[in-house]
Amino acid sequence: MNGRPRQGVLYLVLAVAMLLAALAGLGVGPVRLTPVEVWNALGGRGEVTAVAIMRDIRAPRVVLAALVGAALAMSGAALQGTMRNPLAEPYLLGVSGGAAVGAVLAVAGGAPFGLVPIGAFGGAVAAVMLVLAIARAGGRRPDPRVLLMAGVVVGAFANAVIMIALASAPADSVRNALWWMMGSVAGATWAQIAWFAAYGVVSASALLLFAPEIDVLALGDDAAAGLGVNVDRAGRRAYVIASLLAAATVAAAGLVGFVGLVVPHLVRTRAGSRHRAVIAAAGLAGATLVILADLVARTLRAPSELPLGAVTALGGVPFFLFQLRRFR
Amino acid sequence: MPFVYHRSLGLAFGAGVALAAALVAACGDARSRMPADTAVANATGALTIRDDFDDTLTLRAPPRRIVSLNPATTELFFALGAGDRLVGRTHFDLYPTAAQAVQDLGSAIPPNVESVLGVRPDLVLLYASQSNREPAARLHAAGVPTLTLRIDHIADFRRAVGILGRVLGDTARASVVVDSVTGTLERVRVATQGKPPVTAFWKAWDSPVIAIGGGSFLSELVDIAGGKNIYGGDPRPAFDVTIEDVVRRDPDVVFAGPESGERMRAAPAWRALRAVRNGRILIVDTMLVGRPGVRLGEAAVSLARLLHPGSLP
């Protein structure tokens, strides 16, 4: 296989792109700082305001955006392979609906704002488990098509719950949950980044570890079983790890749409058919895209921000339509 | 298959936009302002008023069963001695205490038309938000007259008091209310005149960070109290801002409610703000300063005391 060197170049290009995006994210903001000031402030030197801007505002945003983008893209890449469906992505499989229900219910139940992410994570995990339970009730093996349908059904159910909660909760408190659901890394803190990074590194490593299984699953259930893979267990494992990774992103930054769907397709043609390469490349590309999307979100409508989820979706929709044309 | 995804996102956006609109409307809507001070008593003794929706209200007798769907007008009815004529209010009308005894009809932008009709009003006061256009038309269709007022600025408040005085047939009392508020505001203005202006950022919400802009009466109150709103140049009443933009404008002080101020002290990102590092977060009584009502004068006094301690007794 002559893919190795080409993949090395791909990783290098993606890593450089991510680095450039991060530099842009660190260098651009309402307060103008020269590259030297940016560098010194990152190191804790110079004027106290500049140091605080770099260390407590811009750097956490860039890092959290990178982590969230990487997690969503890796999750999407793994799910598309596992489900053998190019449109599979974590949000379609109940994560977004469940997270939204959890967030809205937490707020409607009078929880303080700090607990909204925990509510969202709980909702996302519950939805993921519910989807899995429904899919398994349909038959012994979790057929990918049944899993997707279960995701759609759970999503519709979640919408109904959200609408009821919105209709009955006071507008004032629901506003919190809604803004938050539109996606943002504006409130990024190092404490939040620390736990998300720990969680993300473990989940992402697991996805990379089980990537060869996903390669086999992508051949089809019968072929995979013929190759000695326990299709049931392998499929469930990939689905749960990928979905929980996406669920954590919702707790960290709200709903950042289309990254999980689009980014794997962006890299797939160049990264080859091995899922370890696709997942890793998707992680780098996802990080780059969300860093740039956050940069757009906070500069395009200054002094206000655009919702991060809206920026990624605006960028994602044209590509998605293009992709649909190719499938026809 | 991805339509569920679209739907849930669309729902989030739709609801978000609606709520953002309601928020802006609740704080005021700077667009399409028009003077509605055209109240005339014609020859037959009927009172005709053109309101902020350009609807004409004709009253042959003072109304006796009034629904007030704006906290500011609810306060006003009590100040004008007509609290006993209220048969409905919004969920948020908690001042004066007597207002809490009036039936709670829920939200106001837009209101539940059926609940409003259920208390058989002979006049409904609405806030001039676009979301209230359709409810106003429905109330008209049901034969219930409406009076829609936009009360965002201090001048709007004065105008509204005058209109309600005429509606209630008690213009003398209305003048007393206006004069008392105007007198107090003037006293505060004089007391803080000549003091070095203090630049201020008014944080109305945390997540997202929402700033009070020049379109809000709060910005006017800050001016009167000897301050200068860093977002006073923006005609909108309230809008979200990035923390770094606030840092760039470098205010001397921050106004915030008790909980909001506490969250600000705890958040690392806000340490980029000089005012926060210097401990200059001024905690406001959100119930007192929250509405452009009869307590505007009191609100200005409380802000002046925070901005310029010792300027007012």
XYZ file of C-alpha atoms in Angstrom:
641
model
C 0.000 0.000 0.000
C 1.455 3.310 -1.066
C -0.933 5.313 1.118
C 1.436 5.938 3.998
C 3.545 8.799 2.584
C 0.471 10.465 1.087
C -1.211 10.278 4.451
C 1.829 11.801 6.107
C 1.529 14.779 3.767
C -2.199 14.997 4.500
C -1.653 15.066 8.265
C 1.066 17.697 7.845
C -1.174 19.920 5.698
C -4.085 19.556 8.134
C -1.890 20.244 11.167
C -0.413 23.370 9.561
C -3.916 24.556 8.621
C -5.060 24.041 12.216
C -2.044 25.941 13.526
C -2.715 28.856 11.165
C -6.379 28.917 12.183
C -5.371 28.924 15.843
C -2.954 31.799 15.258
C -5.716 33.764 13.518
C -8.065 32.980 16.398
C -5.507 34.184 18.928
C -4.499 37.271 16.982
C -7.877 38.705 16.009
C -10.313 40.433 18.370
C -11.881 43.777 19.255
C -8.751 44.819 21.199
C -5.903 45.240 18.715
C -2.706 43.565 19.817
C 0.491 43.273 17.805
C 1.926 39.765 17.237
C 4.643 40.609 19.764
C 2.065 41.680 22.349
C 0.065 38.504 21.670
C 3.156 36.381 22.190
C 4.211 38.173 25.368
C 0.682 38.171 26.804
C 0.364 34.419 26.183
C 3.566 34.021 28.193
C 2.129 36.144 30.973
C 4.281 39.187 30.239
C 3.174 42.740 29.543
C 0.102 44.736 30.415
C -2.356 43.002 32.734
C -5.382 43.569 30.474
C -3.630 42.096 27.436
C -2.532 39.083 29.474
C -6.099 38.502 30.668
C -7.478 38.897 27.129
C -5.071 36.307 25.749
C -5.040 33.852 28.609
C -8.634 34.015 29.830
C -10.638 35.027 26.747
C -9.032 34.199 23.393
C -6.887 31.163 24.201
C -9.677 29.232 25.990
C -12.034 29.968 23.088
C -9.581 28.720 20.473
C -8.711 25.587 22.456
C -12.316 24.702 23.235
C -13.358 25.332 19.612
C -10.563 23.018 18.443
C -11.513 20.268 20.887
C -15.232 20.478 20.100
C -14.606 20.505 16.344
C -12.243 17.563 16.540
C -14.618 15.553 18.731
C -17.650 16.134 16.495
C -15.776 15.312 13.295
C -14.217 12.142 14.733
C -17.581 11.052 16.085
C -19.189 11.605 12.684
C -16.429 9.759 10.827
C -16.772 6.732 13.112
C -20.576 6.676 12.883
C -20.644 6.972 9.085
C -18.380 3.951 8.856
C -20.201 1.925 11.483
C -23.642 2.632 9.998
C -22.447 2.325 6.410
C -24.448 5.480 5.819
C -22.802 8.657 4.527
C -25.427 10.793 6.242
C -25.023 9.290 9.690
C -23.828 11.743 12.274
C -24.163 12.042 16.058
C -26.942 14.666 15.979
C -29.066 12.492 13.726
C -28.735 9.653 16.192
C -30.504 11.444 19.008
C -27.629 13.346 20.621
C -28.859 16.856 19.758
C -32.492 16.162 20.590
C -31.637 14.478 23.871
C -29.226 17.245 24.856
C -31.781 19.918 24.038
C -34.434 18.154 26.119
C -32.006 17.824 29.020
C -31.052 21.506 28.834
C -34.600 22.790 28.538
C -35.888 20.537 31.307
C -33.015 21.582 33.593
C -33.902 25.215 33.032
C -37.652 24.678 33.267
C -37.108 22.758 36.493
C -35.427 25.808 37.986
C -31.852 24.528 37.883
C -29.177 27.224 38.120
C -27.498 28.097 34.857
C -24.318 26.194 35.712
C -26.241 22.932 35.680
C -27.589 23.333 32.147
C -24.578 21.573 30.520
C -24.935 18.690 32.944
C -28.632 18.449 32.093
C -27.736 18.469 28.398
C -25.143 15.748 28.802
C -27.594 13.624 30.790
C -30.251 14.123 28.119
C -27.850 13.206 25.333
C -26.706 10.034 27.109
C -30.320 9.062 27.814
C -31.234 9.574 24.152
C -28.243 7.525 22.960
C -29.220 4.656 25.252
C -32.872 4.931 24.235
C -31.944 4.772 20.546
C -29.848 1.697 21.207
C -32.650 0.033 23.199
C -35.214 0.722 20.457
C -32.887 -0.584 17.770
C -32.233 -3.771 19.760
C -35.920 -4.314 20.452
C -36.407 -4.518 16.670
C -34.233 -7.589 16.404
C -31.192 -9.280 17.886
C -28.694 -7.465 15.740
C -28.688 -3.639 15.763
C -29.244 -3.172 12.056
C -27.745 0.241 11.121
C -30.932 1.192 9.324
C -33.004 0.445 12.406
C -30.538 2.432 14.509
C -30.930 5.446 12.202
C -34.703 5.151 12.300
C -34.626 4.913 16.070
C -32.516 8.092 16.109
C -35.070 9.884 13.972
C -37.934 8.721 16.165
C -36.183 9.749 19.380
C -35.384 13.109 17.767
C -39.056 13.672 16.930
C -40.030 12.720 20.467
C -37.430 15.140 21.826
C -38.858 17.931 19.676
C -42.290 17.338 21.160
C -40.936 17.473 24.717
C -39.004 20.670 23.939
C -42.057 22.367 22.481
C -44.137 21.500 25.527
C -41.405 22.715 27.873
C -41.021 25.937 25.887
C -44.737 26.557 25.890
C -45.015 26.149 29.662
C -41.750 27.561 31.037
C -41.256 31.295 31.645
C -39.600 32.974 28.665
C -36.929 34.489 30.864
C -35.389 31.200 31.925
C -35.928 29.382 28.636
C -33.962 32.115 26.889
C -30.890 30.858 28.699
C -31.297 27.334 27.385
C -32.051 28.468 23.849
C -29.099 30.777 23.440
C -26.924 28.118 24.822
C -28.305 25.501 22.428
C -27.442 27.667 19.437
C -23.814 26.857 20.167
C -21.024 29.030 21.483
C -17.554 28.798 22.958
C -17.815 32.342 24.330
C -17.919 31.122 27.914
C -14.894 28.833 27.628
C -12.851 28.414 30.814
C -9.728 26.357 31.466
C -11.562 24.274 34.060
C -14.146 23.310 31.452
C -11.440 22.608 28.889
C -9.590 20.367 31.342
C -12.478 17.987 31.935
C -13.566 18.020 28.309
C -10.027 17.317 27.115
C -9.655 14.414 29.545
C -12.973 12.925 28.448
C -12.279 13.626 24.768
C -8.797 12.120 24.707
C -10.061 8.869 26.229
C -13.038 8.606 23.834
C -11.032 9.617 20.771
C -8.277 7.117 21.599
C -10.914 4.412 21.950
C -12.332 5.308 18.522
C -8.861 5.119 16.960
C -8.216 1.824 18.766
C -11.419 0.246 17.452
C -11.060 1.804 13.983
C -9.980 -1.497 12.345
C -13.258 -3.030 13.566
C -15.117 -0.171 11.893
C -13.244 -0.974 8.662
C -14.650 -4.485 8.827
C -18.149 -3.323 9.795
C -18.112 -0.994 6.795
C -17.923 -4.058 4.536
C -21.383 -5.143 5.676
C -22.695 -7.316 8.498
C -22.383 -10.657 6.722
C -18.885 -9.978 5.469
C -17.862 -8.765 8.921
C -19.332 -11.831 10.606
C -17.553 -13.946 8.017
C -14.287 -12.309 9.048
C -14.906 -13.312 12.660
C -16.039 -9.961 14.055
C -18.810 -9.903 16.628
C -20.942 -7.475 14.625
C -23.415 -6.819 17.425
C -20.795 -5.892 19.998
C -18.479 -4.003 17.639
C -21.297 -1.902 16.193
C -22.724 -1.097 19.594
C -19.311 -0.188 20.980
C -18.483 2.224 18.149
C -21.938 3.761 18.336
C -21.818 4.336 22.103
C -18.272 5.765 22.181
C -18.900 8.103 19.238
C -22.252 9.291 20.586
C -20.945 9.935 24.084
C -18.073 11.925 22.616
C -20.584 14.089 20.754
C -22.725 14.356 23.901
C -19.788 15.869 25.772
C -19.353 18.508 23.068
C -22.966 19.547 23.599
C -22.286 20.027 27.304
C -19.191 22.089 26.498
C -20.421 24.305 23.666
C -24.079 23.653 22.860
C -25.189 22.447 19.433
C -22.569 23.009 16.741
C -24.294 21.628 13.680
C -22.999 19.931 10.552
C -19.389 19.462 11.670
C -20.002 15.772 12.343
C -21.732 15.336 9.003
C -19.565 17.393 6.665
C -15.976 17.134 7.879
C -15.607 13.346 7.421
C -16.653 13.738 3.789
C -14.124 16.532 3.317
C -11.254 14.274 4.321
C -12.495 10.848 3.253
C -11.464 11.075 -0.393
C -7.906 11.984 0.596
C -7.432 9.926 3.737
C -8.324 6.653 2.027
C -10.682 3.970 3.225
C -8.991 3.060 6.525
C -11.043 4.485 9.369
C -8.095 5.147 11.619
C -6.776 7.607 9.024
C -10.225 9.031 8.247
C -11.010 9.594 11.946
C -7.653 11.195 12.717
C -7.755 13.459 9.642
C -11.368 14.397 10.406
C -10.302 15.411 13.911
C -7.672 17.828 12.597
C -9.997 19.264 9.940
C -12.898 19.577 12.409
C -10.706 21.493 14.849
C -9.615 23.879 12.087
C -13.148 24.499 10.857
C -14.638 25.221 14.268
C -11.762 27.552 15.222
C -12.427 29.493 12.001
C -16.205 29.380 12.483
C -15.778 30.843 15.975
C -13.557 33.571 14.546
C -16.308 34.433 12.043
C -18.987 34.201 14.752
C -17.304 36.751 16.968
C -16.089 39.233 14.334
C -18.778 39.377 11.635
C -21.409 41.154 13.736
C -19.222 42.979 16.287
C -19.799 43.964 19.016
C -22.337 41.104 19.083
C -21.746 37.457 18.216
C -23.390 35.079 15.797
C -24.356 31.691 17.201
C -21.504 29.281 16.448
C -23.972 26.550 15.446
C -25.444 28.919 12.857
C -22.047 29.694 11.316
C -21.064 26.034 10.980
C -24.490 25.170 9.558
C -24.387 28.080 7.084
C -21.049 26.817 5.865
C -22.212 23.199 5.966
C -25.504 23.412 4.080
C -24.064 24.191 0.620
C -21.638 21.326 0.967
C -24.394 19.052 2.188
C -26.523 19.863 -0.869
C -23.555 19.231 -3.136
C -23.070 15.882 -1.436
C -26.748 15.001 -1.949
C -26.380 15.658 -5.677
C -23.512 13.239 -5.848
C -25.613 10.503 -4.277
C -28.453 10.859 -6.711
C -33.540 11.619 6.947
C -31.605 14.601 8.228
C -34.844 16.557 8.434
C -35.140 15.842 12.136
C -31.845 17.488 12.591
C -33.030 20.478 10.584
C -36.247 20.577 12.507
C -34.643 20.571 15.906
C -32.142 23.191 14.876
C -34.876 25.212 13.197
C -36.884 25.020 16.364
C -33.965 26.218 18.414
C -33.367 29.088 16.025
C -37.012 29.970 15.615
C -37.619 30.021 19.326
C -34.316 31.774 19.911
C -35.149 34.477 17.436
C -38.644 34.875 18.866
C -37.258 35.162 22.369
C -34.546 37.526 21.289
C -37.244 39.624 19.666
C -39.317 39.492 22.823
C -36.290 40.462 24.849
C -35.554 43.421 22.635
C -39.204 44.335 22.655
C -39.433 44.007 26.419
C -36.551 46.406 26.753
C -37.947 48.538 23.972
C -38.154 48.730 20.249
C -36.318 51.667 18.817
C -37.806 51.355 15.334
C -40.778 53.238 13.981
C -41.254 55.603 16.830
C -44.151 57.929 16.388
C -45.688 60.482 18.657
C -48.964 59.176 20.034
C -49.825 62.248 21.969
C -52.955 62.934 20.025
C -55.720 62.635 22.536
C -58.707 64.843 21.884
C -62.141 65.104 23.426
C -64.571 65.739 20.599
C -67.915 67.552 20.699
C -69.932 64.561 21.834
C -67.727 64.137 24.894
C -66.066 60.961 23.574
C -62.288 60.733 23.974
C -60.236 59.778 20.920
C -56.639 58.600 21.191
C -54.241 57.514 18.445
C -51.886 54.899 19.891
C -48.448 53.564 18.896
C -49.995 51.006 16.516
C -51.767 53.925 14.839
C -55.075 52.502 16.062
C -57.730 54.949 17.155
C -59.251 54.349 20.560
C -62.591 55.982 21.226
C -63.877 56.049 24.793
C -67.320 57.383 25.712
C -66.776 56.774 29.414
C -63.724 55.952 31.550
C -63.020 52.197 31.397
C -63.886 50.142 34.483
C -62.397 46.745 33.664
C -58.821 47.218 32.467
C -56.241 44.593 31.516
C -52.684 45.973 31.665
C -50.170 43.811 29.795
C -47.083 45.861 30.592
C -45.482 46.070 34.057
C -44.846 49.798 33.560
C -48.502 50.638 32.885
C -49.667 48.360 35.711
C -47.528 50.395 38.121
C -48.941 53.532 36.619
C -52.571 52.578 37.131
C -51.868 52.091 40.825
C -50.008 55.402 41.015
C -53.002 57.089 39.374
C -55.330 55.561 41.961
C -56.985 53.227 39.472
C -55.487 49.919 40.657
C -58.962 48.683 41.586
C -60.024 48.912 37.937
C -57.422 46.326 36.861
C -58.852 42.879 36.110
C -55.700 41.383 34.578
C -51.906 41.794 34.465
C -48.847 39.926 33.161
C -46.932 37.319 35.075
C -44.152 39.845 35.655
C -46.165 42.696 37.213
C -45.122 42.394 40.845
C -45.028 46.058 41.872
C -46.741 47.519 43.809
C -47.561 44.624 46.109
C -51.265 45.260 45.529
C -50.699 44.385 41.852
C -50.049 40.790 42.844
C -53.712 40.474 43.851
C -54.764 41.211 40.254
C -55.381 38.145 38.113
C -52.203 36.849 36.406
C -52.885 36.372 32.668
C -49.418 34.993 31.862
C -47.126 36.388 29.191
C -47.668 39.675 27.384
C -45.628 39.608 24.171
C -47.794 38.137 22.785
C -50.609 37.613 25.288
C -53.047 34.722 25.389
C -56.039 36.422 23.762
C -58.553 33.956 25.146
C -57.369 34.469 28.740
C -57.624 38.215 28.217
C -61.158 37.948 26.811
C -62.055 35.665 29.715
C -61.858 38.508 32.248
C -64.253 40.621 30.122
C -62.153 43.790 29.876
C -63.405 47.073 28.464
C -59.834 48.206 27.729
C -56.589 46.304 27.146
C -53.180 48.004 27.455
C -50.509 46.441 25.220
C -46.814 47.010 24.753
C -45.973 48.218 21.225
C -44.093 45.147 20.007
C -44.711 43.750 16.521
C -45.638 40.456 18.185
C -48.691 42.223 19.621
C -50.117 43.344 16.263
C -52.108 40.209 15.688
C -53.427 39.920 19.276
C -54.556 43.572 19.063
C -56.471 42.841 15.845
C -58.087 39.794 17.444
C -59.163 41.790 20.489
C -60.685 44.422 18.196
C -62.534 41.701 16.329
C -63.965 40.562 19.661
C -65.127 44.106 20.346
C -62.502 44.915 22.973
C -60.676 48.239 22.533
C -56.886 48.308 22.962
C -54.394 51.010 23.787
C -50.870 50.195 22.642
C -48.038 52.212 24.154
C -44.322 52.006 23.668
C -42.629 52.927 26.927
C -38.853 52.724 26.435
C -37.601 56.192 27.267
C -38.259 58.607 30.067
C -40.134 60.828 27.617
C -42.357 57.855 26.701
C -43.180 57.466 30.367
C -44.239 61.089 30.691
C -46.371 60.802 27.579
C -47.955 57.548 28.789
C -48.886 59.110 32.132
C -50.597 61.960 30.301
C -52.550 59.575 28.065
C -53.617 57.331 30.960
C -54.651 60.433 32.972
C -57.017 61.383 30.170
C -58.285 57.825 29.782
C -59.101 57.699 33.490
C -60.470 61.239 33.521
C -57.965 62.380 36.141
C -55.429 64.621 34.428
C -54.635 66.464 37.666
C -53.290 63.345 39.321
C -51.344 62.462 36.188
C -49.642 65.870 36.336
C -48.701 65.270 39.963
C -47.067 61.921 39.067
C -45.148 63.401 36.123
C -44.051 66.446 38.132
C -42.867 64.342 41.042
C -40.785 62.037 38.809
C -39.442 64.948 36.749
C -38.594 66.872 39.924
C -36.601 64.010 41.397
C -34.743 63.385 38.119
C -33.869 67.086 37.941
C -32.628 67.058 41.540
C -30.333 64.103 40.715
C -29.099 65.786 37.551
C -28.206 68.957 39.443
C -26.523 67.020 42.253
C -24.238 65.127 39.862
C -23.568 68.022 37.502
C -19.934 69.067 37.337
C -18.723 65.748 38.703
C -16.291 63.921 36.436
C -18.441 61.556 34.320
C -17.955 57.888 35.156
C -18.053 55.529 32.167
C -20.319 52.563 32.815
C -21.181 49.190 31.299
C -24.645 47.905 32.206
C -24.731 44.106 32.083
C -28.335 42.957 31.723
C -27.659 39.272 31.134
C -24.791 36.791 31.428
C -25.130 34.181 28.809
C -24.986 35.653 26.290
C -23.605 38.871 27.715
C -26.275 41.488 27.057
C -25.500 45.192 27.298
C -27.956 48.027 27.787
C -27.722 50.429 24.842
C -28.748 54.009 24.211
C -32.298 52.973 23.293
C -33.123 52.127 26.893
C -34.291 54.426 29.680
C -31.546 52.854 31.797
C -28.972 54.594 29.616
C -30.772 57.901 30.246
C -30.815 57.204 33.977
C -27.053 56.558 33.914
C -26.566 59.948 32.190
C -28.768 61.732 34.719
C -26.913 60.059 37.584
C -23.589 61.439 36.337
C -22.391 58.489 34.299
C -21.816 57.682 30.652
C -22.980 54.397 29.130
C -20.177 52.878 26.998
C -22.884 51.540 24.629
C -24.984 54.732 24.816
C -24.144 55.498 21.182
C -25.991 52.397 19.962
C -29.686 53.172 19.376
C -30.803 49.681 20.343
C -32.150 49.198 23.881
C -30.262 45.963 24.530
C -28.030 43.611 22.562
C -25.447 40.910 23.107
C -21.776 41.852 23.133
C -18.489 39.998 23.402
C -16.513 40.270 26.623
C -13.533 41.518 24.662
C -15.521 44.361 23.139
C -16.439 45.513 26.649
C -12.744 45.290 27.566
C -11.855 47.449 24.561
C -14.294 50.162 25.735
C -12.736 49.964 29.207
C -15.560 51.286 31.456
C -14.827 52.687 34.927
C -17.689 50.758 36.531
C -20.115 47.939 35.791
C -23.803 47.927 36.745
C -25.233 44.465 37.390
C -27.900 42.738 39.428
C -26.810 40.893 42.586
C -26.466 37.418 41.018
C -25.084 38.729 37.758
C -22.445 40.702 39.661
C -21.466 37.640 41.636
C -21.054 35.574 38.466
C -18.912 38.325 37.000
C -16.572 38.299 39.989
C -16.212 34.527 39.699
C -15.554 34.352 35.918
C -11.848 34.383 34.931
C -12.569 36.037 31.572
C -14.014 39.148 33.218
C -10.718 39.777 34.994
C -9.580 41.312 31.708
C -11.849 44.249 32.621
C -10.162 47.004 34.658
C -13.439 47.832 36.463
C -13.727 44.243 37.684
C -10.096 44.063 38.819
C -10.647 47.317 40.733
C -13.751 45.910 42.405
C -16.000 48.465 40.670
C -19.035 46.238 40.081
C -21.993 48.306 41.296
C -24.932 46.162 42.343
C -28.321 47.552 41.353
C -31.748 46.696 42.768
C -33.180 45.070 39.634
C -36.765 45.362 40.881
C -36.346 49.109 41.389
C -34.509 50.028 38.195
C -36.041 47.384 35.931
C -38.953 49.379 34.498
C -39.610 52.844 33.192
C -42.339 53.534 35.752
C -43.300 55.774 38.628
C -40.095 54.919 40.470
C -37.789 56.351 37.786
C -36.801 59.129 40.182
C -35.968 56.690 42.972
C -33.978 54.613 40.479
C -31.939 57.645 39.395
C -31.218 58.459 43.056
C -29.944 54.928 43.697
C -27.662 55.053 40.621
C -26.284 58.475 41.563
C -25.458 57.224 45.042
C -23.532 54.320 43.498
C -21.696 56.440 40.931
C -20.993 59.452 43.112
C -21.212 58.480 46.791
C -22.117 61.443 48.949
C -23.592 63.442 46.074
C -27.133 62.896 47.346
C -28.329 62.736 50.936
